[in-house]
């Protein structure tokens, strides 16, 4: 944003736009038009085009005739003619490009009944306009409450005050026709102003309110898109997209406008492809098309009897089989063509770092292997053993305690320890002791 109100504050925090979309540099506005003729001077004797484009709240733009020959530029606040009273808007385009925009929107610039520009807005006009803009949210909330009390099937989406504060336009959406005569009476009593109701579509509602799309950018309809073309599900089918309404629908509830952006390119690419319902006749059986890849120019076919097994074919191979089928000739099988494709696959190209870009892992520490860790431990132990004689450790150095020996695991209660063949049992020791005692008693002499 180029305006000063959108820049960062003294504390480094963003202040945000305080002009509510009416900044002088035209950077916060919707549906802006770049004036690429602003730096070019008119030929001698030519007068500038006497019509200007003025933008009001959100996406409402109208054309006015500059009968007073005011020197206006983009961003000026002007007072314009209205049905009753005057309105306040901002100039968004001047010069010869206004004529191009009027032709595009089918507005006759020679029409004598074209509304006029009165003057540049004074400070009093701007103050009244800002007060009316501040009242819009509270009035919109109260109007919704009145509509709910009257049980009207409608949604009031936006309120726009006229610049002099004499009239308010309520924009609403509804499925069917709504009888809002009683609603106008109640709102006129509550607000004390003239009321105008204007029904808009769901796409126009999203255009006026704006928002962030699933792509992360602002909605196209609220930033640069001016015409709404019909979008059908066939656009998603041509682009091989899944027909998921939650992904294909925008914030307006309709199909996304961006589905039409690349549709022409897909249609041009599909001219060389056979139809989706193409059938191939082979000696092994009838084959149907299951999938198409436009970028790789590949098609996948499967037999009627074995739909789970898909065979990849190129567009040229499919056209070749179709030519033979037109001559009432059948090919042996699809496997032959699929094997040819596997044989024609080239080796993967290894892209070298010719630009000299740095590696993404250049700051990562290399992982050490277990062997290097063990070597470092042994070196530390040896160094510690050499210094462990009569030398005392230096002050400030922590002495690591020696690791305690691990206790031997005891055998579980339900498992017996394995007998050691070299170890004698207790019973054998007792028997050997008894035999030694008997031998000793024999050797002793008897007392006479």
Short mmCIF file of C-alpha atoms in Angstrom, two decimals:
data_model
loop_
_atom_site.label_atom_id
_atom_site.label_comp_id
_atom_site.label_asym_id
_atom_site.label_seq_id
_atom_site.Cartn_x
_atom_site.Cartn_y
_atom_site.Cartn_z
CA UNK A 1 0.00 0.00 0.00
CA UNK A 2 1.30 3.41 -0.88
CA UNK A 3 -0.68 5.57 1.54
CA UNK A 4 0.80 6.76 4.81
CA UNK A 5 -2.10 5.44 6.90
CA UNK A 6 -1.20 1.84 5.99
CA UNK A 7 2.46 2.12 6.97
CA UNK A 8 3.95 0.97 10.26
CA UNK A 9 3.69 3.11 13.36
CA UNK A 10 6.34 4.48 15.70
CA UNK A 11 6.42 1.27 17.73
CA UNK A 12 7.00 -0.87 14.64
CA UNK A 13 3.49 -2.32 14.67
CA UNK A 14 1.19 -2.00 11.61
CA UNK A 15 -1.46 0.61 12.19
CA UNK A 16 -3.85 -0.59 9.50
CA UNK A 17 -5.88 1.54 7.11
CA UNK A 18 -7.93 4.14 8.98
CA UNK A 19 -9.60 5.52 5.86
CA UNK A 20 -12.02 2.60 5.35
CA UNK A 21 -11.03 2.18 1.71
CA UNK A 22 -10.93 5.87 0.80
CA UNK A 23 -7.20 6.60 0.91
CA UNK A 24 -5.97 9.23 -1.48
CA UNK A 25 -3.44 7.09 -3.33
CA UNK A 26 -6.12 4.63 -4.52
CA UNK A 27 -4.08 1.72 -3.17
CA UNK A 28 -6.81 0.27 -0.93
CA UNK A 29 -9.63 0.40 -3.46
CA UNK A 30 -11.29 -2.41 -5.33
CA UNK A 31 -11.38 -2.81 -9.11
CA UNK A 32 -8.62 -0.30 -9.70
CA UNK A 33 -7.52 0.53 -13.26
CA UNK A 34 -3.92 1.42 -14.11
CA UNK A 35 -3.74 4.63 -16.13
CA UNK A 36 -0.88 3.87 -18.50
CA UNK A 37 -1.57 7.12 -20.44
CA UNK A 38 -1.05 9.41 -17.43
CA UNK A 39 2.53 10.35 -18.43
CA UNK A 40 1.66 11.12 -22.05
CA UNK A 41 0.76 14.63 -23.17
CA UNK A 42 -2.13 15.30 -25.52
CA UNK A 43 -1.42 16.51 -29.08
CA UNK A 44 -1.68 20.20 -29.81
CA UNK A 45 -5.24 21.41 -30.03
CA UNK A 46 -6.75 18.34 -28.36
CA UNK A 47 -8.91 18.75 -25.29
CA UNK A 48 -8.98 16.16 -22.53
CA UNK A 49 -11.95 13.81 -22.40
CA UNK A 50 -14.69 15.46 -20.35
CA UNK A 51 -15.93 12.29 -18.58
CA UNK A 52 -14.49 10.71 -15.45
CA UNK A 53 -14.99 7.47 -13.57
CA UNK A 54 -16.02 7.78 -9.91
CA UNK A 55 -16.03 4.96 -7.39
CA UNK A 56 -18.33 4.82 -4.40
CA UNK A 57 -18.52 2.26 -1.59
CA UNK A 58 -17.05 -1.16 -2.45
CA UNK A 59 -17.41 -2.00 -6.14
CA UNK A 60 -20.00 0.55 -7.31
CA UNK A 61 -18.61 2.70 -10.13
CA UNK A 62 -20.36 5.29 -12.31
CA UNK A 63 -19.41 7.74 -15.05
CA UNK A 64 -19.92 11.52 -14.76
CA UNK A 65 -19.40 14.46 -17.07
CA UNK A 66 -16.98 17.17 -16.02
CA UNK A 67 -18.94 20.18 -17.24
CA UNK A 68 -17.11 22.66 -14.98
CA UNK A 69 -13.70 21.72 -16.47
CA UNK A 70 -12.28 20.93 -13.05
CA UNK A 71 -8.65 19.78 -12.89
CA UNK A 72 -9.21 16.35 -11.42
CA UNK A 73 -6.79 13.50 -10.83
CA UNK A 74 -7.04 10.00 -9.46
CA UNK A 75 -7.81 10.02 -5.73
CA UNK A 76 -9.72 13.33 -5.58
CA UNK A 77 -12.93 13.37 -3.53
CA UNK A 78 -15.77 14.96 -5.55
CA UNK A 79 -19.43 15.78 -5.07
CA UNK A 80 -21.54 14.30 -7.85
CA UNK A 81 -25.12 14.54 -9.00
CA UNK A 82 -27.69 12.12 -7.55
CA UNK A 83 -31.43 11.58 -7.99
CA UNK A 84 -32.03 13.83 -5.01
CA UNK A 85 -29.26 15.78 -3.36
CA UNK A 86 -25.62 14.92 -4.02
CA UNK A 87 -23.31 11.98 -3.46
CA UNK A 88 -19.64 11.79 -2.47
CA UNK A 89 -17.20 9.58 -4.34
CA UNK A 90 -13.58 9.27 -5.35
CA UNK A 91 -12.13 9.70 -8.83
CA UNK A 92 -10.60 6.43 -10.08
CA UNK A 93 -9.88 7.20 -13.74
CA UNK A 94 -9.55 10.22 -16.02
CA UNK A 95 -8.57 10.89 -19.61
CA UNK A 96 -8.93 8.77 -22.71
CA UNK A 97 -9.09 5.48 -20.82
CA UNK A 98 -12.51 6.52 -19.50
CA UNK A 99 -13.82 6.35 -23.05
CA UNK A 100 -12.48 2.80 -23.36
CA UNK A 101 -14.16 1.80 -20.09
CA UNK A 102 -17.46 3.34 -21.19
CA UNK A 103 -17.38 1.40 -24.46
CA UNK A 104 -16.59 -1.76 -22.54
CA UNK A 105 -19.56 -1.26 -20.20
CA UNK A 106 -21.80 -0.08 -23.06
CA UNK A 107 -22.31 3.46 -21.81
CA UNK A 108 -22.86 6.18 -24.42
CA UNK A 109 -20.42 9.03 -23.75
CA UNK A 110 -22.44 11.33 -26.07
CA UNK A 111 -25.54 11.00 -23.90
CA UNK A 112 -26.77 14.42 -22.76
CA UNK A 113 -28.43 12.94 -19.66
CA UNK A 114 -25.15 11.72 -18.21
CA UNK A 115 -24.89 12.91 -14.56
CA UNK A 116 -22.49 15.74 -13.74
CA UNK A 117 -19.73 16.51 -11.30
CA UNK A 118 -20.60 19.49 -9.10
CA UNK A 119 -17.34 20.36 -7.38
CA UNK A 120 -14.46 19.01 -5.36
CA UNK A 121 -15.69 17.94 -1.96
CA UNK A 122 -15.16 20.41 0.85
CA UNK A 123 -14.18 19.46 4.38
CA UNK A 124 -17.82 19.81 5.49
CA UNK A 125 -18.93 17.35 2.81
CA UNK A 126 -16.27 14.85 3.87
CA UNK A 127 -17.22 15.12 7.56
CA UNK A 128 -20.90 14.43 6.83
CA UNK A 129 -19.90 11.53 4.60
CA UNK A 130 -17.68 9.99 7.27
CA UNK A 131 -20.44 10.25 9.90
CA UNK A 132 -22.82 8.42 7.59
CA UNK A 133 -20.26 5.72 6.92
CA UNK A 134 -19.82 5.19 10.67
CA UNK A 135 -23.57 4.58 11.09
CA UNK A 136 -23.81 1.87 8.46
CA UNK A 137 -22.88 -1.15 10.62
CA UNK A 138 -25.35 -0.30 13.40
CA UNK A 139 -28.14 0.33 10.89
CA UNK A 140 -27.39 -2.93 9.08
CA UNK A 141 -27.62 -4.90 12.32
CA UNK A 142 -30.94 -3.22 13.26
CA UNK A 143 -32.35 -3.82 9.76
CA UNK A 144 -31.56 -7.53 10.02
CA UNK A 145 -33.37 -7.71 13.34
CA UNK A 146 -36.47 -6.07 11.82
CA UNK A 147 -36.38 -8.52 8.88
CA UNK A 148 -36.18 -11.48 11.28
CA UNK A 149 -39.16 -10.15 13.28
CA UNK A 150 -41.19 -9.86 10.07
CA UNK A 151 -40.08 -13.43 9.10
CA UNK A 152 -38.79 -12.40 5.68
CA UNK A 153 -36.67 -14.93 3.77
CA UNK A 154 -33.91 -12.51 2.84
CA UNK A 155 -30.38 -11.58 3.86
CA UNK A 156 -29.34 -7.94 4.12
CA UNK A 157 -25.66 -8.02 3.20
CA UNK A 158 -24.64 -4.37 2.89
CA UNK A 159 -25.83 -0.80 3.51
CA UNK A 160 -24.62 2.27 1.58
CA UNK A 161 -25.44 5.84 2.56
CA UNK A 162 -25.64 8.66 0.09
CA UNK A 163 -22.97 11.30 0.54
CA UNK A 164 -25.34 13.91 1.99
CA UNK A 165 -26.94 11.36 4.38
CA UNK A 166 -30.47 11.73 2.97
CA UNK A 167 -30.86 8.18 1.62
CA UNK A 168 -29.60 4.68 2.39
CA UNK A 169 -29.49 1.76 -0.07
CA UNK A 170 -29.90 -1.73 1.38
CA UNK A 171 -28.46 -4.59 -0.69
CA UNK A 172 -30.00 -8.02 -0.05
CA UNK A 173 -30.04 -11.54 -1.46
CA UNK A 174 -33.02 -13.88 -1.55
CA UNK A 175 -34.04 -17.09 -3.27
CA UNK A 176 -37.58 -15.97 -4.15
CA UNK A 177 -39.42 -12.71 -4.49
CA UNK A 178 -39.82 -10.85 -1.17
CA UNK A 179 -42.59 -8.46 -0.15
CA UNK A 180 -40.66 -5.88 1.87
CA UNK A 181 -43.22 -3.05 1.95
CA UNK A 182 -43.73 -3.35 5.68
CA UNK A 183 -39.96 -3.62 6.15
CA UNK A 184 -39.42 -0.26 4.40
CA UNK A 185 -42.04 1.40 6.61
CA UNK A 186 -40.51 0.07 9.81
CA UNK A 187 -36.96 1.04 8.79
CA UNK A 188 -38.05 4.53 7.70
CA UNK A 189 -39.60 5.07 11.16
CA UNK A 190 -36.55 3.66 12.96
CA UNK A 191 -33.86 5.52 10.99
CA UNK A 192 -35.62 8.64 9.73
CA UNK A 193 -34.17 8.45 6.20
CA UNK A 194 -35.33 7.43 2.75
CA UNK A 195 -34.90 3.71 2.09
CA UNK A 196 -34.06 1.98 -1.18
CA UNK A 197 -33.96 -1.83 -1.48
CA UNK A 198 -31.80 -3.41 -4.18
CA UNK A 199 -31.58 -7.14 -4.79
CA UNK A 200 -28.22 -8.56 -5.92
CA UNK A 201 -26.94 -12.04 -6.73
CA UNK A 202 -24.65 -14.17 -4.63
CA UNK A 203 -21.63 -13.35 -6.77
CA UNK A 204 -22.36 -9.63 -6.55
CA UNK A 205 -22.59 -10.04 -2.77
CA UNK A 206 -19.13 -11.62 -2.64
CA UNK A 207 -17.87 -8.85 -4.91
CA UNK A 208 -19.11 -6.13 -2.57
CA UNK A 209 -18.03 -7.73 0.70
CA UNK A 210 -14.72 -9.25 -0.47
CA UNK A 211 -12.73 -11.97 1.27
CA UNK A 212 -9.83 -14.40 0.99
CA UNK A 213 -10.12 -17.38 -1.34
CA UNK A 214 -8.78 -20.90 -0.91
CA UNK A 215 -5.68 -19.88 -2.91
CA UNK A 216 -4.71 -17.40 -0.18
CA UNK A 217 -5.34 -14.30 -2.30
CA UNK A 218 -8.18 -11.79 -2.30
CA UNK A 219 -11.25 -12.71 -4.29
CA UNK A 220 -10.90 -12.01 -8.00
CA UNK A 221 -14.41 -10.53 -8.20
CA UNK A 222 -13.57 -7.91 -5.54
CA UNK A 223 -10.14 -6.91 -6.90
CA UNK A 224 -10.07 -7.01 -10.72
CA UNK A 225 -12.81 -9.22 -12.21
CA UNK A 226 -15.69 -7.14 -13.56
CA UNK A 227 -17.74 -9.57 -15.66
CA UNK A 228 -19.25 -12.80 -14.35
CA UNK A 229 -19.32 -15.59 -16.91
CA UNK A 230 -21.28 -18.76 -16.38
CA UNK A 231 -19.23 -21.68 -15.02
CA UNK A 232 -20.38 -25.27 -15.54
CA UNK A 233 -19.17 -28.60 -14.23
CA UNK A 234 -17.91 -29.50 -17.71
CA UNK A 235 -15.02 -27.07 -17.11
CA UNK A 236 -13.92 -29.26 -14.19
CA UNK A 237 -14.31 -32.45 -16.24
CA UNK A 238 -12.11 -31.14 -19.04
CA UNK A 239 -9.40 -30.31 -16.51
CA UNK A 240 -9.56 -33.76 -14.89
CA UNK A 241 -10.74 -32.34 -11.54
CA UNK A 242 -12.75 -34.27 -9.00
CA UNK A 243 -16.36 -33.13 -8.89
CA UNK A 244 -16.26 -32.21 -5.22
CA UNK A 245 -18.66 -29.29 -4.57
CA UNK A 246 -16.80 -28.26 -1.42
CA UNK A 247 -13.57 -27.70 -3.38
CA UNK A 248 -15.07 -26.32 -6.59
CA UNK A 249 -17.44 -23.82 -4.96
CA UNK A 250 -16.32 -20.36 -3.90
CA UNK A 251 -17.45 -18.18 -1.03
CA UNK A 252 -20.53 -17.17 -2.99
CA UNK A 253 -21.71 -20.80 -3.12
CA UNK A 254 -21.32 -20.96 -6.91
CA UNK A 255 -18.59 -22.62 -8.96
CA UNK A 256 -15.29 -20.74 -8.84
CA UNK A 257 -14.67 -18.25 -11.62
CA UNK A 258 -11.05 -19.41 -11.90
CA UNK A 259 -12.23 -22.69 -13.47
CA UNK A 260 -12.62 -20.77 -16.74
CA UNK A 261 -9.13 -19.23 -16.72
CA UNK A 262 -7.24 -22.22 -18.21
CA UNK A 263 -10.19 -23.94 -19.87
CA UNK A 264 -9.28 -22.76 -23.40
CA UNK A 265 -5.76 -24.22 -23.09
CA UNK A 266 -7.16 -27.57 -22.00
CA UNK A 267 -9.66 -27.59 -24.87
CA UNK A 268 -6.86 -26.91 -27.38
CA UNK A 269 -4.77 -29.73 -25.91
CA UNK A 270 -7.69 -32.18 -25.97
CA UNK A 271 -8.20 -31.74 -29.72
CA UNK A 272 -5.43 -34.30 -30.38
CA UNK A 273 -6.84 -36.75 -27.83
CA UNK A 274 -9.52 -39.33 -28.60
CA UNK A 275 -12.88 -39.03 -26.88
CA UNK A 276 -13.27 -40.16 -23.28
CA UNK A 277 -15.72 -42.90 -24.28
CA UNK A 278 -13.28 -44.44 -26.79
CA UNK A 279 -13.35 -48.26 -27.08
CA UNK A 280 -10.51 -50.40 -28.40
CA UNK A 281 -11.19 -53.81 -29.96
CA UNK A 282 -8.48 -56.40 -29.34
CA UNK A 283 -8.29 -60.17 -29.66
CA UNK A 284 -8.05 -60.39 -25.88
CA UNK A 285 -11.26 -58.40 -25.41
CA UNK A 286 -12.90 -55.00 -25.43
CA UNK A 287 -10.97 -52.16 -23.69
CA UNK A 288 -12.31 -48.92 -22.19
CA UNK A 289 -10.55 -45.63 -21.39
CA UNK A 290 -10.15 -45.12 -17.65
CA UNK A 291 -7.89 -42.07 -17.30
CA UNK A 292 -6.30 -39.31 -19.40
CA UNK A 293 -3.17 -37.31 -18.61
CA UNK A 294 -3.02 -34.21 -20.78
CA UNK A 295 0.46 -33.09 -19.73
CA UNK A 296 2.16 -36.45 -20.37
CA UNK A 297 -0.10 -37.25 -23.37
CA UNK A 298 -0.94 -40.65 -21.95
CA UNK A 299 -4.13 -42.71 -21.71
CA UNK A 300 -4.91 -45.70 -19.52
CA UNK A 301 -7.13 -48.52 -20.79
CA UNK A 302 -8.46 -51.64 -19.12
CA UNK A 303 -10.24 -54.74 -20.40
CA UNK A 304 -13.91 -55.28 -19.78
CA UNK A 305 -13.26 -58.60 -18.07
CA UNK A 306 -10.35 -57.24 -15.98
CA UNK A 307 -11.12 -53.59 -15.06
CA UNK A 308 -8.52 -53.50 -12.26
CA UNK A 309 -5.51 -53.91 -14.59
CA UNK A 310 -4.72 -50.64 -16.42
CA UNK A 311 -2.41 -50.40 -19.42
CA UNK A 312 -0.63 -47.14 -20.27
CA UNK A 313 -0.70 -46.06 -23.93
CA UNK A 314 0.37 -42.94 -25.75
CA UNK A 315 -1.92 -40.84 -27.93
CA UNK A 316 -0.19 -42.02 -31.12
CA UNK A 317 -0.62 -45.66 -30.15
CA UNK A 318 -4.32 -45.19 -29.41
CA UNK A 319 -4.85 -43.44 -32.75
CA UNK A 320 -3.00 -46.29 -34.47
CA UNK A 321 -5.27 -48.90 -32.85
CA UNK A 322 -8.35 -46.87 -33.79
CA UNK A 323 -7.24 -46.74 -37.42
CA UNK A 324 -6.93 -50.53 -37.44
CA UNK A 325 -10.32 -50.91 -35.80
CA UNK A 326 -11.88 -48.75 -38.52
CA UNK A 327 -10.54 -51.25 -41.04
CA UNK A 328 -12.14 -54.01 -38.92
CA UNK A 329 -8.76 -55.24 -37.77
CA UNK A 330 -8.04 -56.23 -34.20
CA UNK A 331 -4.72 -55.91 -32.44
CA UNK A 332 -3.38 -58.82 -30.42
CA UNK A 333 -3.41 -57.15 -27.00
CA UNK A 334 -2.68 -53.90 -25.21
CA UNK A 335 0.24 -55.45 -23.35
CA UNK A 336 2.42 -55.26 -26.45
CA UNK A 337 2.05 -51.50 -26.69
CA UNK A 338 2.52 -51.11 -22.95
CA UNK A 339 5.81 -53.05 -23.13
CA UNK A 340 6.98 -50.77 -25.93
CA UNK A 341 6.39 -47.77 -23.70
CA UNK A 342 8.47 -49.32 -20.95
CA UNK A 343 11.32 -49.98 -23.37
CA UNK A 344 11.22 -46.39 -24.65
CA UNK A 345 11.59 -44.80 -21.22
CA UNK A 346 14.78 -42.78 -21.21
CA UNK A 347 17.20 -42.59 -18.34
CA UNK A 348 16.54 -39.95 -15.74
CA UNK A 349 18.52 -36.77 -16.32
CA UNK A 350 20.62 -35.76 -13.34
CA UNK A 351 20.52 -31.97 -13.13
CA UNK A 352 23.84 -30.48 -12.14
CA UNK A 353 24.21 -27.47 -9.90
CA UNK A 354 25.27 -25.07 -12.65
CA UNK A 355 23.98 -21.95 -10.90
CA UNK A 356 26.15 -22.51 -7.85
CA UNK A 357 23.36 -22.57 -5.32
CA UNK A 358 24.21 -23.53 -1.77
CA UNK A 359 22.98 -26.72 -0.24
CA UNK A 360 19.99 -26.54 2.07
CA UNK A 361 21.77 -28.77 4.59
CA UNK A 362 25.03 -26.82 4.70
CA UNK A 363 24.48 -25.78 8.33
CA UNK A 364 23.51 -29.24 9.56
CA UNK A 365 26.05 -31.05 11.74
CA UNK A 366 27.23 -34.37 10.28
CA UNK A 367 26.15 -37.41 12.23
CA UNK A 368 29.01 -39.41 13.76
CA UNK A 369 29.07 -43.16 13.54
CA UNK A 370 29.18 -45.47 16.58
CA UNK A 371 32.81 -46.44 15.90
CA UNK A 372 33.97 -42.83 16.04
CA UNK A 373 32.07 -42.32 19.30
CA UNK A 374 33.75 -45.39 20.86
CA UNK A 375 37.18 -44.16 19.75
CA UNK A 376 36.60 -40.78 21.35
CA UNK A 377 35.55 -42.45 24.61
CA UNK A 378 38.63 -44.67 24.66
CA UNK A 379 40.88 -41.66 24.06
CA UNK A 380 39.28 -39.82 26.96
CA UNK A 381 39.67 -42.84 29.24
CA UNK A 382 43.36 -43.24 28.30
CA UNK A 383 44.00 -39.59 28.87
CA UNK A 384 42.25 -39.81 32.23
CA UNK A 385 44.28 -42.96 33.18
CA UNK A 386 47.61 -41.29 32.37
CA UNK A 387 46.76 -38.36 34.63
CA UNK A 388 45.27 -40.51 37.41
CA UNK A 389 48.65 -41.21 39.15
CA UNK A 390 49.85 -38.85 41.83
CA UNK A 391 48.62 -35.84 39.90
CA UNK A 392 45.65 -34.08 41.36
CA UNK A 393 42.97 -32.65 39.11
CA UNK A 394 43.18 -28.96 38.46
CA UNK A 395 40.91 -26.62 40.30
CA UNK A 396 37.57 -25.98 38.66
CA UNK A 397 37.60 -29.30 36.81
CA UNK A 398 34.86 -31.75 37.64
CA UNK A 399 35.98 -35.32 38.34
CA UNK A 400 33.65 -37.84 36.81
CA UNK A 401 32.70 -40.68 39.16
CA UNK A 402 33.56 -44.17 38.09
CA UNK A 403 30.60 -46.08 36.69
CA UNK A 404 29.23 -48.67 39.10
CA UNK A 405 29.35 -52.30 37.92
CA UNK A 406 26.05 -53.53 36.70
CA UNK A 407 24.48 -56.27 38.88
CA UNK A 408 24.10 -59.66 37.33
CA UNK A 409 20.55 -60.41 36.29
CA UNK A 410 18.80 -62.83 38.65
CA UNK A 411 16.94 -65.75 37.15
CA UNK A 412 13.20 -65.45 37.16
CA UNK A 413 11.15 -67.40 39.69
CA UNK A 414 9.47 -69.59 37.12
CA UNK A 415 12.76 -70.33 35.32
CA UNK A 416 15.51 -72.51 36.76
CA UNK A 417 19.14 -71.58 36.37
CA UNK A 418 21.13 -73.74 34.03
CA UNK A 419 23.37 -76.23 35.92
CA UNK A 420 27.12 -75.73 35.68
CA UNK A 421 28.94 -79.01 34.93
CA UNK A 422 32.08 -77.86 36.82
CA UNK A 423 30.10 -76.94 39.97
CA UNK A 424 29.16 -79.82 42.38
CA UNK A 425 25.81 -80.03 44.03
CA UNK A 426 25.30 -79.93 47.84
CA UNK A 427 24.34 -83.63 48.05
CA UNK A 428 27.60 -84.70 46.37
CA UNK A 429 29.60 -82.59 48.83
CA UNK A 430 27.79 -84.20 51.79
CA UNK A 431 28.45 -87.71 50.48
CA UNK A 432 32.14 -86.99 49.96
CA UNK A 433 32.39 -85.56 53.47
CA UNK A 434 30.81 -88.66 55.04
CA UNK A 435 33.23 -90.95 53.14
CA UNK A 436 36.24 -88.97 54.37
CA UNK A 437 35.07 -89.16 57.97
CA UNK A 438 34.63 -92.98 57.70
CA UNK A 439 38.13 -93.39 56.33
CA UNK A 440 39.58 -91.30 59.15
CA UNK A 441 37.79 -93.38 61.79
CA UNK A 442 39.28 -96.58 60.37
CA UNK A 443 42.79 -95.20 60.48
CA UNK A 444 42.62 -94.20 64.15
CA UNK A 445 44.21 -96.78 66.63
CA UNK A 446 41.95 -98.39 69.22
CA UNK A 447 42.63 -97.67 72.89
CA UNK A 448 43.97 -100.82 74.65
#
